[in-house]
Amino acid sequence: MQQQPARLRWEQRTQRPLFALALAFAVAYAVPIVRPDAGREVVEVCTAVEWVVWGAFALDYLVRLALAERRLPFVRAHWLDLAAVLLPLLQPLRLLRLVSTLLLVGQRARMASQIRLTTYVAGSVVGLLMFGSLAVLSVERDSPDGNIRTLGDAVWWSFTTMTTVGYGDHAPTTGLGRMLAVGLMLSGIALLGVVTANIAAWFIARFEKDDVEERRQTQAIQELTEEVRALRDELAALKGTSVK
């Protein structure tokens, strides 16, 4: 009974540090792409930071697994975390580290309070736009037939892809680029669904609250009416007694 609260305490204490590491990962991932002329030492430092961040998330998963009261149900319930931890080990590609880090950050974000849902949705939109732009730029910039050559082109493409507008003025030509496009489109649809569901839930809760208040007022009016009727009956009875 004490292991479950210990896991929850660990998750609460490590949530902000892990998000800070995720920001460090974002910077390390962006620098070599935005500055392709960066020196070898800079690239090596950025790569080391990426692996350190991934290692921190992997360690977090192992600690949570160790603190879980029942480990097999924990693995089943958090299979996406495990997949994200193992993903970069399959092939040491920077894009896989990017995908795994996004998955892990998203899984930890779900543990936050529903009050912060809007904040996390906005953060997810910004994060996906940024990482999607950087990722597609890294795989499309050197493509012979590619038309995404600058960061501005990549951001514009990511924005139109996530919103499923798809003007077609910029489009990926490589296999990885098209996979990124599919991921961004699905992510955009999912985020739109979350926002719509959140707004609908807010309206439903508001209507239910108003309905409860209306029922309470109606009940109060009925009780007051009954009291007035009882007082009238008593008054009529008293008048009848005095007449006799």
JSON list of C-alpha atoms in Angstrom, two decimals:
[
{"chain": "A", "resi": 1, "resn": "MET", "atom": "CA", "xyz": [0.00, 0.00, 0.00]},
{"chain": "A", "resi": 2, "resn": "GLN", "atom": "CA", "xyz": [2.95, 2.32, 0.50]},
{"chain": "A", "resi": 3, "resn": "GLN", "atom": "CA", "xyz": [4.60, 1.68, -2.88]},
{"chain": "A", "resi": 4, "resn": "GLN", "atom": "CA", "xyz": [1.84, 3.33, -4.92]},
{"chain": "A", "resi": 5, "resn": "PRO", "atom": "CA", "xyz": [2.04, 6.68, -3.06]},
{"chain": "A", "resi": 6, "resn": "ALA", "atom": "CA", "xyz": [5.84, 6.52, -3.40]},
{"chain": "A", "resi": 7, "resn": "ARG", "atom": "CA", "xyz": [5.51, 6.23, -7.18]},
{"chain": "A", "resi": 8, "resn": "LEU", "atom": "CA", "xyz": [3.07, 9.12, -7.27]},
{"chain": "A", "resi": 9, "resn": "ARG", "atom": "CA", "xyz": [5.39, 11.26, -5.17]},
{"chain": "A", "resi": 10, "resn": "TRP", "atom": "CA", "xyz": [8.26, 10.44, -7.53]},
{"chain": "A", "resi": 11, "resn": "GLU", "atom": "CA", "xyz": [6.17, 11.42, -10.54]},
{"chain": "A", "resi": 12, "resn": "GLN", "atom": "CA", "xyz": [5.15, 14.71, -8.96]},
{"chain": "A", "resi": 13, "resn": "ARG", "atom": "CA", "xyz": [8.69, 15.62, -7.92]},
{"chain": "A", "resi": 14, "resn": "THR", "atom": "CA", "xyz": [10.31, 14.72, -11.24]},
{"chain": "A", "resi": 15, "resn": "GLN", "atom": "CA", "xyz": [7.72, 16.19, -13.59]},
{"chain": "A", "resi": 16, "resn": "ARG", "atom": "CA", "xyz": [9.19, 19.71, -13.73]},
{"chain": "A", "resi": 17, "resn": "PRO", "atom": "CA", "xyz": [12.86, 18.60, -13.89]},
{"chain": "A", "resi": 18, "resn": "LEU", "atom": "CA", "xyz": [12.03, 16.26, -16.77]},
{"chain": "A", "resi": 19, "resn": "PHE", "atom": "CA", "xyz": [10.26, 19.03, -18.64]},
{"chain": "A", "resi": 20, "resn": "ALA", "atom": "CA", "xyz": [13.31, 21.25, -18.11]},
{"chain": "A", "resi": 21, "resn": "LEU", "atom": "CA", "xyz": [15.46, 18.48, -19.58]},
{"chain": "A", "resi": 22, "resn": "ALA", "atom": "CA", "xyz": [13.05, 18.26, -22.49]},
{"chain": "A", "resi": 23, "resn": "LEU", "atom": "CA", "xyz": [13.66, 21.96, -23.17]},
{"chain": "A", "resi": 24, "resn": "ALA", "atom": "CA", "xyz": [17.40, 21.28, -23.11]},
{"chain": "A", "resi": 25, "resn": "PHE", "atom": "CA", "xyz": [16.79, 18.50, -25.62]},
{"chain": "A", "resi": 26, "resn": "ALA", "atom": "CA", "xyz": [14.88, 20.95, -27.83]},
{"chain": "A", "resi": 27, "resn": "VAL", "atom": "CA", "xyz": [17.80, 23.35, -27.88]},
{"chain": "A", "resi": 28, "resn": "ALA", "atom": "CA", "xyz": [20.34, 20.58, -28.50]},
{"chain": "A", "resi": 29, "resn": "TYR", "atom": "CA", "xyz": [18.22, 19.17, -31.31]},
{"chain": "A", "resi": 30, "resn": "ALA", "atom": "CA", "xyz": [17.66, 22.56, -32.95]},
{"chain": "A", "resi": 31, "resn": "VAL", "atom": "CA", "xyz": [21.20, 23.96, -32.94]},
{"chain": "A", "resi": 32, "resn": "PRO", "atom": "CA", "xyz": [22.79, 21.60, -35.53]},
{"chain": "A", "resi": 33, "resn": "ILE", "atom": "CA", "xyz": [19.77, 21.98, -37.82]},
{"chain": "A", "resi": 34, "resn": "VAL", "atom": "CA", "xyz": [19.41, 25.74, -37.62]},
{"chain": "A", "resi": 35, "resn": "ARG", "atom": "CA", "xyz": [23.20, 26.17, -37.78]},
{"chain": "A", "resi": 36, "resn": "PRO", "atom": "CA", "xyz": [24.43, 23.49, -40.20]},
{"chain": "A", "resi": 37, "resn": "ASP", "atom": "CA", "xyz": [27.84, 25.19, -40.24]},
{"chain": "A", "resi": 38, "resn": "ALA", "atom": "CA", "xyz": [28.30, 24.60, -36.50]},
{"chain": "A", "resi": 39, "resn": "GLY", "atom": "CA", "xyz": [31.60, 23.05, -35.50]},
{"chain": "A", "resi": 40, "resn": "ARG", "atom": "CA", "xyz": [32.11, 19.40, -34.73]},
{"chain": "A", "resi": 41, "resn": "GLU", "atom": "CA", "xyz": [32.48, 20.08, -31.01]},
{"chain": "A", "resi": 42, "resn": "VAL", "atom": "CA", "xyz": [29.10, 21.83, -30.91]},
{"chain": "A", "resi": 43, "resn": "VAL", "atom": "CA", "xyz": [27.43, 18.92, -32.68]},
{"chain": "A", "resi": 44, "resn": "GLU", "atom": "CA", "xyz": [29.03, 16.42, -30.30]},
{"chain": "A", "resi": 45, "resn": "VAL", "atom": "CA", "xyz": [27.87, 18.40, -27.27]},
{"chain": "A", "resi": 46, "resn": "CYS", "atom": "CA", "xyz": [24.33, 18.58, -28.65]},
{"chain": "A", "resi": 47, "resn": "THR", "atom": "CA", "xyz": [24.33, 14.85, -29.33]},
{"chain": "A", "resi": 48, "resn": "ALA", "atom": "CA", "xyz": [25.55, 14.17, -25.78]},
{"chain": "A", "resi": 49, "resn": "VAL", "atom": "CA", "xyz": [22.77, 16.35, -24.36]},
{"chain": "A", "resi": 50, "resn": "GLU", "atom": "CA", "xyz": [20.18, 14.45, -26.39]},
{"chain": "A", "resi": 51, "resn": "TRP", "atom": "CA", "xyz": [21.38, 11.11, -25.07]},
{"chain": "A", "resi": 52, "resn": "VAL", "atom": "CA", "xyz": [21.53, 12.43, -21.49]},
{"chain": "A", "resi": 53, "resn": "VAL", "atom": "CA", "xyz": [17.93, 13.61, -21.73]},
{"chain": "A", "resi": 54, "resn": "TRP", "atom": "CA", "xyz": [16.81, 10.30, -23.18]},
{"chain": "A", "resi": 55, "resn": "GLY", "atom": "CA", "xyz": [18.74, 8.52, -20.40]},
{"chain": "A", "resi": 56, "resn": "ALA", "atom": "CA", "xyz": [16.98, 10.62, -17.76]},
{"chain": "A", "resi": 57, "resn": "PHE", "atom": "CA", "xyz": [13.57, 9.63, -19.12]},
{"chain": "A", "resi": 58, "resn": "ALA", "atom": "CA", "xyz": [14.66, 5.99, -19.32]},
{"chain": "A", "resi": 59, "resn": "LEU", "atom": "CA", "xyz": [15.85, 6.13, -15.70]},
{"chain": "A", "resi": 60, "resn": "ASP", "atom": "CA", "xyz": [12.55, 7.74, -14.72]},
{"chain": "A", "resi": 61, "resn": "TYR", "atom": "CA", "xyz": [10.66, 4.85, -16.30]},
{"chain": "A", "resi": 62, "resn": "LEU", "atom": "CA", "xyz": [12.80, 2.27, -14.47]},
{"chain": "A", "resi": 63, "resn": "VAL", "atom": "CA", "xyz": [12.30, 4.01, -11.12]},
{"chain": "A", "resi": 64, "resn": "ARG", "atom": "CA", "xyz": [8.54, 4.20, -11.66]},
{"chain": "A", "resi": 65, "resn": "LEU", "atom": "CA", "xyz": [8.55, 0.52, -12.59]},
{"chain": "A", "resi": 66, "resn": "ALA", "atom": "CA", "xyz": [10.49, -0.34, -9.42]},
{"chain": "A", "resi": 67, "resn": "LEU", "atom": "CA", "xyz": [8.08, 1.67, -7.26]},
{"chain": "A", "resi": 68, "resn": "ALA", "atom": "CA", "xyz": [4.97, 0.19, -8.87]},
{"chain": "A", "resi": 69, "resn": "GLU", "atom": "CA", "xyz": [2.93, -2.08, -6.63]},
{"chain": "A", "resi": 70, "resn": "ARG", "atom": "CA", "xyz": [2.29, -4.51, -9.50]},
{"chain": "A", "resi": 71, "resn": "ARG", "atom": "CA", "xyz": [4.93, -4.30, -12.19]},
{"chain": "A", "resi": 72, "resn": "LEU", "atom": "CA", "xyz": [3.32, -6.33, -14.96]},
{"chain": "A", "resi": 73, "resn": "PRO", "atom": "CA", "xyz": [0.09, -4.24, -14.94]},
{"chain": "A", "resi": 74, "resn": "PHE", "atom": "CA", "xyz": [2.29, -1.12, -14.86]},
{"chain": "A", "resi": 75, "resn": "VAL", "atom": "CA", "xyz": [4.14, -2.25, -18.00]},
{"chain": "A", "resi": 76, "resn": "ARG", "atom": "CA", "xyz": [0.85, -3.02, -19.72]},
{"chain": "A", "resi": 77, "resn": "ALA", "atom": "CA", "xyz": [-0.64, 0.34, -18.75]},
{"chain": "A", "resi": 78, "resn": "HIS", "atom": "CA", "xyz": [2.51, 2.26, -19.78]},
{"chain": "A", "resi": 79, "resn": "TRP", "atom": "CA", "xyz": [3.55, 0.29, -22.85]},
{"chain": "A", "resi": 80, "resn": "LEU", "atom": "CA", "xyz": [4.01, 3.48, -24.85]},
{"chain": "A", "resi": 81, "resn": "ASP", "atom": "CA", "xyz": [6.58, 4.70, -22.32]},
{"chain": "A", "resi": 82, "resn": "LEU", "atom": "CA", "xyz": [8.49, 1.43, -22.71]},
{"chain": "A", "resi": 83, "resn": "ALA", "atom": "CA", "xyz": [8.36, 1.67, -26.50]},
{"chain": "A", "resi": 84, "resn": "ALA", "atom": "CA", "xyz": [9.67, 5.23, -26.36]},
{"chain": "A", "resi": 85, "resn": "VAL", "atom": "CA", "xyz": [12.52, 4.16, -24.08]},
{"chain": "A", "resi": 86, "resn": "LEU", "atom": "CA", "xyz": [13.53, 1.28, -26.36]},
{"chain": "A", "resi": 87, "resn": "LEU", "atom": "CA", "xyz": [13.03, 3.13, -29.66]},
{"chain": "A", "resi": 88, "resn": "PRO", "atom": "CA", "xyz": [16.42, 4.95, -29.82]},
{"chain": "A", "resi": 89, "resn": "LEU", "atom": "CA", "xyz": [18.24, 1.70, -29.03]},
{"chain": "A", "resi": 90, "resn": "LEU", "atom": "CA", "xyz": [16.98, 0.09, -32.23]},
{"chain": "A", "resi": 91, "resn": "GLN", "atom": "CA", "xyz": [18.79, 2.55, -34.49]},
{"chain": "A", "resi": 92, "resn": "PRO", "atom": "CA", "xyz": [20.91, 5.51, -33.29]},
{"chain": "A", "resi": 93, "resn": "LEU", "atom": "CA", "xyz": [19.10, 8.12, -35.40]},
{"chain": "A", "resi": 94, "resn": "ARG", "atom": "CA", "xyz": [18.45, 11.63, -34.08]},
{"chain": "A", "resi": 95, "resn": "LEU", "atom": "CA", "xyz": [14.92, 11.47, -35.44]},
{"chain": "A", "resi": 96, "resn": "LEU", "atom": "CA", "xyz": [14.16, 8.41, -33.31]},
{"chain": "A", "resi": 97, "resn": "ARG", "atom": "CA", "xyz": [15.47, 10.20, -30.22]},
{"chain": "A", "resi": 98, "resn": "LEU", "atom": "CA", "xyz": [13.19, 13.09, -31.12]},
{"chain": "A", "resi": 99, "resn": "VAL", "atom": "CA", "xyz": [10.14, 10.83, -31.47]},
{"chain": "A", "resi": 100, "resn": "SER", "atom": "CA", "xyz": [10.88, 8.97, -28.25]},
{"chain": "A", "resi": 101, "resn": "THR", "atom": "CA", "xyz": [11.42, 12.16, -26.26]},
{"chain": "A", "resi": 102, "resn": "LEU", "atom": "CA", "xyz": [8.13, 13.63, -27.56]},
{"chain": "A", "resi": 103, "resn": "LEU", "atom": "CA", "xyz": [6.32, 10.44, -26.58]},
{"chain": "A", "resi": 104, "resn": "LEU", "atom": "CA", "xyz": [7.83, 10.41, -23.10]},
{"chain": "A", "resi": 105, "resn": "VAL", "atom": "CA", "xyz": [7.09, 14.08, -22.49]},
{"chain": "A", "resi": 106, "resn": "GLY", "atom": "CA", "xyz": [3.54, 13.54, -23.66]},
{"chain": "A", "resi": 107, "resn": "GLN", "atom": "CA", "xyz": [3.05, 10.59, -21.34]},
{"chain": "A", "resi": 108, "resn": "ARG", "atom": "CA", "xyz": [4.29, 12.56, -18.34]},
{"chain": "A", "resi": 109, "resn": "ALA", "atom": "CA", "xyz": [2.13, 15.53, -19.31]},
{"chain": "A", "resi": 110, "resn": "ARG", "atom": "CA", "xyz": [-0.97, 13.35, -19.07]},
{"chain": "A", "resi": 111, "resn": "MET", "atom": "CA", "xyz": [-0.37, 12.95, -15.36]},
{"chain": "A", "resi": 112, "resn": "ALA", "atom": "CA", "xyz": [-0.98, 16.62, -14.77]},
{"chain": "A", "resi": 113, "resn": "SER", "atom": "CA", "xyz": [-4.22, 17.99, -13.38]},
{"chain": "A", "resi": 114, "resn": "GLN", "atom": "CA", "xyz": [-7.11, 18.52, -15.75]},
{"chain": "A", "resi": 115, "resn": "ILE", "atom": "CA", "xyz": [-6.99, 22.18, -14.78]},
{"chain": "A", "resi": 116, "resn": "ARG", "atom": "CA", "xyz": [-3.75, 22.46, -16.76]},
{"chain": "A", "resi": 117, "resn": "LEU", "atom": "CA", "xyz": [-5.14, 20.73, -19.84]},
{"chain": "A", "resi": 118, "resn": "THR", "atom": "CA", "xyz": [-5.30, 23.89, -21.91]},
{"chain": "A", "resi": 119, "resn": "THR", "atom": "CA", "xyz": [-1.70, 24.73, -21.02]},
{"chain": "A", "resi": 120, "resn": "TYR", "atom": "CA", "xyz": [-0.47, 21.31, -22.08]},
{"chain": "A", "resi": 121, "resn": "VAL", "atom": "CA", "xyz": [-2.48, 21.39, -25.29]},
{"chain": "A", "resi": 122, "resn": "ALA", "atom": "CA", "xyz": [-0.94, 24.75, -26.18]},
{"chain": "A", "resi": 123, "resn": "GLY", "atom": "CA", "xyz": [2.49, 23.43, -25.26]},
{"chain": "A", "resi": 124, "resn": "SER", "atom": "CA", "xyz": [1.93, 20.34, -27.39]},
{"chain": "A", "resi": 125, "resn": "VAL", "atom": "CA", "xyz": [0.97, 22.48, -30.38]},
{"chain": "A", "resi": 126, "resn": "VAL", "atom": "CA", "xyz": [4.07, 24.65, -30.03]},
{"chain": "A", "resi": 127, "resn": "GLY", "atom": "CA", "xyz": [6.31, 21.64, -29.43]},
{"chain": "A", "resi": 128, "resn": "LEU", "atom": "CA", "xyz": [4.98, 19.70, -32.40]},
{"chain": "A", "resi": 129, "resn": "LEU", "atom": "CA", "xyz": [5.29, 22.72, -34.66]},
{"chain": "A", "resi": 130, "resn": "MET", "atom": "CA", "xyz": [8.86, 23.33, -33.57]},
{"chain": "A", "resi": 131, "resn": "PHE", "atom": "CA", "xyz": [10.05, 19.74, -33.66]},
{"chain": "A", "resi": 132, "resn": "GLY", "atom": "CA", "xyz": [8.12, 18.99, -36.84]},
{"chain": "A", "resi": 133, "resn": "SER", "atom": "CA", "xyz": [9.71, 21.97, -38.56]},
{"chain": "A", "resi": 134, "resn": "LEU", "atom": "CA", "xyz": [13.20, 21.06, -37.44]},
{"chain": "A", "resi": 135, "resn": "ALA", "atom": "CA", "xyz": [12.78, 17.39, -38.27]},
{"chain": "A", "resi": 136, "resn": "VAL", "atom": "CA", "xyz": [11.43, 17.95, -41.78]},
{"chain": "A", "resi": 137, "resn": "LEU", "atom": "CA", "xyz": [14.09, 20.56, -42.46]},
{"chain": "A", "resi": 138, "resn": "SER", "atom": "CA", "xyz": [16.83, 18.12, -41.42]},
{"chain": "A", "resi": 139, "resn": "VAL", "atom": "CA", "xyz": [15.60, 15.38, -43.78]},
{"chain": "A", "resi": 140, "resn": "GLU", "atom": "CA", "xyz": [14.39, 17.55, -46.69]},
{"chain": "A", "resi": 141, "resn": "ARG", "atom": "CA", "xyz": [17.06, 20.23, -46.95]},
{"chain": "A", "resi": 142, "resn": "ASP", "atom": "CA", "xyz": [19.54, 18.00, -48.79]},
{"chain": "A", "resi": 143, "resn": "SER", "atom": "CA", "xyz": [16.94, 16.21, -50.91]},
{"chain": "A", "resi": 144, "resn": "PRO", "atom": "CA", "xyz": [17.54, 16.85, -54.67]},
{"chain": "A", "resi": 145, "resn": "ASP", "atom": "CA", "xyz": [13.81, 17.23, -55.33]},
{"chain": "A", "resi": 146, "resn": "GLY", "atom": "CA", "xyz": [12.96, 18.89, -52.02]},
{"chain": "A", "resi": 147, "resn": "ASN", "atom": "CA", "xyz": [11.40, 22.34, -51.75]},
{"chain": "A", "resi": 148, "resn": "ILE", "atom": "CA", "xyz": [11.75, 22.81, -48.00]},
{"chain": "A", "resi": 149, "resn": "ARG", "atom": "CA", "xyz": [15.11, 24.54, -47.79]},
{"chain": "A", "resi": 150, "resn": "THR", "atom": "CA", "xyz": [14.78, 27.13, -45.01]},
{"chain": "A", "resi": 151, "resn": "LEU", "atom": "CA", "xyz": [13.42, 27.18, -41.48]},
{"chain": "A", "resi": 152, "resn": "GLY", "atom": "CA", "xyz": [10.64, 29.51, -42.62]},
{"chain": "A", "resi": 153, "resn": "ASP", "atom": "CA", "xyz": [9.54, 27.00, -45.26]},
{"chain": "A", "resi": 154, "resn": "ALA", "atom": "CA", "xyz": [9.59, 24.23, -42.66]},
{"chain": "A", "resi": 155, "resn": "VAL", "atom": "CA", "xyz": [7.52, 26.19, -40.11]},
{"chain": "A", "resi": 156, "resn": "TRP", "atom": "CA", "xyz": [4.96, 27.13, -42.78]},
{"chain": "A", "resi": 157, "resn": "TRP", "atom": "CA", "xyz": [4.73, 23.52, -43.92]},
{"chain": "A", "resi": 158, "resn": "SER", "atom": "CA", "xyz": [4.32, 22.26, -40.33]},
{"chain": "A", "resi": 159, "resn": "PHE", "atom": "CA", "xyz": [1.58, 24.78, -39.62]},
{"chain": "A", "resi": 160, "resn": "THR", "atom": "CA", "xyz": [-0.42, 23.97, -42.75]},
{"chain": "A", "resi": 161, "resn": "THR", "atom": "CA", "xyz": [0.08, 20.23, -42.16]},
{"chain": "A", "resi": 162, "resn": "MET", "atom": "CA", "xyz": [-1.02, 20.24, -38.51]},
{"chain": "A", "resi": 163, "resn": "THR", "atom": "CA", "xyz": [-4.13, 22.23, -39.36]},
{"chain": "A", "resi": 164, "resn": "THR", "atom": "CA", "xyz": [-4.76, 19.79, -42.25]},
{"chain": "A", "resi": 165, "resn": "VAL", "atom": "CA", "xyz": [-5.03, 22.75, -44.66]},
{"chain": "A", "resi": 166, "resn": "GLY", "atom": "CA", "xyz": [-2.23, 21.53, -46.93]},
{"chain": "A", "resi": 167, "resn": "TYR", "atom": "CA", "xyz": [-1.75, 24.29, -49.48]},
{"chain": "A", "resi": 168, "resn": "GLY", "atom": "CA", "xyz": [0.74, 22.14, -51.36]},
{"chain": "A", "resi": 169, "resn": "ASP", "atom": "CA", "xyz": [3.29, 24.90, -51.96]},
{"chain": "A", "resi": 170, "resn": "HIS", "atom": "CA", "xyz": [5.73, 22.95, -49.78]},
{"chain": "A", "resi": 171, "resn": "ALA", "atom": "CA", "xyz": [5.67, 19.17, -49.48]},
{"chain": "A", "resi": 172, "resn": "PRO", "atom": "CA", "xyz": [8.14, 16.49, -48.37]},
{"chain": "A", "resi": 173, "resn": "THR", "atom": "CA", "xyz": [9.67, 14.28, -51.01]},
{"chain": "A", "resi": 174, "resn": "THR", "atom": "CA", "xyz": [11.57, 11.75, -48.87]},
{"chain": "A", "resi": 175, "resn": "GLY", "atom": "CA", "xyz": [10.15, 8.77, -47.06]},
{"chain": "A", "resi": 176, "resn": "LEU", "atom": "CA", "xyz": [11.02, 10.14, -43.61]},
{"chain": "A", "resi": 177, "resn": "GLY", "atom": "CA", "xyz": [9.55, 13.50, -44.54]},
{"chain": "A", "resi": 178, "resn": "ARG", "atom": "CA", "xyz": [6.26, 11.91, -45.53]},
{"chain": "A", "resi": 179, "resn": "MET", "atom": "CA", "xyz": [6.20, 9.89, -42.32]},
{"chain": "A", "resi": 180, "resn": "LEU", "atom": "CA", "xyz": [6.63, 13.14, -40.42]},
{"chain": "A", "resi": 181, "resn": "ALA", "atom": "CA", "xyz": [3.75, 14.63, -42.40]},
{"chain": "A", "resi": 182, "resn": "VAL", "atom": "CA", "xyz": [1.49, 11.73, -41.43]},
{"chain": "A", "resi": 183, "resn": "GLY", "atom": "CA", "xyz": [2.49, 12.11, -37.79]},
{"chain": "A", "resi": 184, "resn": "LEU", "atom": "CA", "xyz": [1.81, 15.84, -37.80]},
{"chain": "A", "resi": 185, "resn": "MET", "atom": "CA", "xyz": [-1.57, 15.43, -39.47]},
{"chain": "A", "resi": 186, "resn": "LEU", "atom": "CA", "xyz": [-2.66, 12.78, -36.97]},
{"chain": "A", "resi": 187, "resn": "SER", "atom": "CA", "xyz": [-1.34, 14.87, -34.09]},
{"chain": "A", "resi": 188, "resn": "GLY", "atom": "CA", "xyz": [-3.22, 17.93, -35.34]},
{"chain": "A", "resi": 189, "resn": "ILE", "atom": "CA", "xyz": [-6.47, 15.98, -35.59]},
{"chain": "A", "resi": 190, "resn": "ALA", "atom": "CA", "xyz": [-5.94, 14.50, -32.13]},
{"chain": "A", "resi": 191, "resn": "LEU", "atom": "CA", "xyz": [-5.21, 17.89, -30.54]},
{"chain": "A", "resi": 192, "resn": "LEU", "atom": "CA", "xyz": [-8.26, 19.39, -32.22]},
{"chain": "A", "resi": 193, "resn": "GLY", "atom": "CA", "xyz": [-10.32, 16.54, -30.77]},
{"chain": "A", "resi": 194, "resn": "VAL", "atom": "CA", "xyz": [-8.91, 17.20, -27.30]},
{"chain": "A", "resi": 195, "resn": "VAL", "atom": "CA", "xyz": [-9.71, 20.91, -27.52]},
{"chain": "A", "resi": 196, "resn": "THR", "atom": "CA", "xyz": [-13.23, 20.23, -28.82]},
{"chain": "A", "resi": 197, "resn": "ALA", "atom": "CA", "xyz": [-13.88, 17.64, -26.11]},
{"chain": "A", "resi": 198, "resn": "ASN", "atom": "CA", "xyz": [-12.56, 20.01, -23.44]},
{"chain": "A", "resi": 199, "resn": "ILE", "atom": "CA", "xyz": [-14.82, 22.84, -24.60]},
{"chain": "A", "resi": 200, "resn": "ALA", "atom": "CA", "xyz": [-17.82, 20.49, -24.81]},
{"chain": "A", "resi": 201, "resn": "ALA", "atom": "CA", "xyz": [-17.11, 19.18, -21.30]},
{"chain": "A", "resi": 202, "resn": "TRP", "atom": "CA", "xyz": [-16.92, 22.74, -19.99]},
{"chain": "A", "resi": 203, "resn": "PHE", "atom": "CA", "xyz": [-20.29, 23.63, -21.52]},
{"chain": "A", "resi": 204, "resn": "ILE", "atom": "CA", "xyz": [-21.88, 20.42, -20.22]},
{"chain": "A", "resi": 205, "resn": "ALA", "atom": "CA", "xyz": [-20.54, 21.06, -16.72]},
{"chain": "A", "resi": 206, "resn": "ARG", "atom": "CA", "xyz": [-21.80, 24.63, -16.86]},
{"chain": "A", "resi": 207, "resn": "PHE", "atom": "CA", "xyz": [-25.26, 23.55, -18.02]},
{"chain": "A", "resi": 208, "resn": "GLU", "atom": "CA", "xyz": [-25.41, 20.87, -15.33]},
{"chain": "A", "resi": 209, "resn": "LYS", "atom": "CA", "xyz": [-24.45, 23.45, -12.72]},
{"chain": "A", "resi": 210, "resn": "ASP", "atom": "CA", "xyz": [-27.17, 25.81, -13.94]},
{"chain": "A", "resi": 211, "resn": "ASP", "atom": "CA", "xyz": [-29.65, 22.94, -13.99]},
{"chain": "A", "resi": 212, "resn": "VAL", "atom": "CA", "xyz": [-28.81, 21.99, -10.41]},
{"chain": "A", "resi": 213, "resn": "GLU", "atom": "CA", "xyz": [-29.20, 25.60, -9.33]},
{"chain": "A", "resi": 214, "resn": "GLU", "atom": "CA", "xyz": [-32.52, 25.86, -11.12]},
{"chain": "A", "resi": 215, "resn": "ARG", "atom": "CA", "xyz": [-33.79, 22.68, -9.46]},
{"chain": "A", "resi": 216, "resn": "ARG", "atom": "CA", "xyz": [-32.67, 23.99, -6.08]},
{"chain": "A", "resi": 217, "resn": "GLN", "atom": "CA", "xyz": [-34.51, 27.25, -6.59]},
{"chain": "A", "resi": 218, "resn": "THR", "atom": "CA", "xyz": [-37.63, 25.42, -7.79]},
{"chain": "A", "resi": 219, "resn": "GLN", "atom": "CA", "xyz": [-37.54, 23.19, -4.72]},
{"chain": "A", "resi": 220, "resn": "ALA", "atom": "CA", "xyz": [-37.11, 26.23, -2.48]},
{"chain": "A", "resi": 221, "resn": "ILE", "atom": "CA", "xyz": [-40.10, 27.93, -4.11]},
{"chain": "A", "resi": 222, "resn": "GLN", "atom": "CA", "xyz": [-42.20, 24.79, -3.66]},
{"chain": "A", "resi": 223, "resn": "GLU", "atom": "CA", "xyz": [-41.25, 24.55, 0.01]},
{"chain": "A", "resi": 224, "resn": "LEU", "atom": "CA", "xyz": [-42.06, 28.22, 0.50]},
{"chain": "A", "resi": 225, "resn": "THR", "atom": "CA", "xyz": [-45.41, 27.72, -1.23]},
{"chain": "A", "resi": 226, "resn": "GLU", "atom": "CA", "xyz": [-46.22, 24.80, 1.08]},
{"chain": "A", "resi": 227, "resn": "GLU", "atom": "CA", "xyz": [-45.33, 26.89, 4.12]},
{"chain": "A", "resi": 228, "resn": "VAL", "atom": "CA", "xyz": [-47.54, 29.75, 2.97]},
{"chain": "A", "resi": 229, "resn": "ARG", "atom": "CA", "xyz": [-50.40, 27.30, 2.34]},
{"chain": "A", "resi": 230, "resn": "ALA", "atom": "CA", "xyz": [-49.95, 25.82, 5.80]},
{"chain": "A", "resi": 231, "resn": "LEU", "atom": "CA", "xyz": [-49.95, 29.28, 7.35]},
{"chain": "A", "resi": 232, "resn": "ARG", "atom": "CA", "xyz": [-53.18, 30.13, 5.51]},
{"chain": "A", "resi": 233, "resn": "ASP", "atom": "CA", "xyz": [-54.78, 26.94, 6.77]},
{"chain": "A", "resi": 234, "resn": "GLU", "atom": "CA", "xyz": [-53.72, 27.75, 10.32]},
{"chain": "A", "resi": 235, "resn": "LEU", "atom": "CA", "xyz": [-54.98, 31.29, 9.99]},
{"chain": "A", "resi": 236, "resn": "ALA", "atom": "CA", "xyz": [-58.32, 30.05, 8.63]},
{"chain": "A", "resi": 237, "resn": "ALA", "atom": "CA", "xyz": [-58.57, 27.57, 11.48]},
{"chain": "A", "resi": 238, "resn": "LEU", "atom": "CA", "xyz": [-57.86, 30.29, 14.05]},
{"chain": "A", "resi": 239, "resn": "LYS", "atom": "CA", "xyz": [-60.49, 32.56, 12.50]},
{"chain": "A", "resi": 240, "resn": "GLY", "atom": "CA", "xyz": [-63.02, 29.72, 12.60]},
{"chain": "A", "resi": 241, "resn": "THR", "atom": "CA", "xyz": [-62.27, 29.09, 16.27]},
{"chain": "A", "resi": 242, "resn": "SER", "atom": "CA", "xyz": [-62.62, 32.76, 17.22]},
{"chain": "A", "resi": 243, "resn": "VAL", "atom": "CA", "xyz": [-65.98, 33.02, 15.41]},
{"chain": "A", "resi": 244, "resn": "LYS", "atom": "CA", "xyz": [-67.39, 30.12, 17.39]}
]
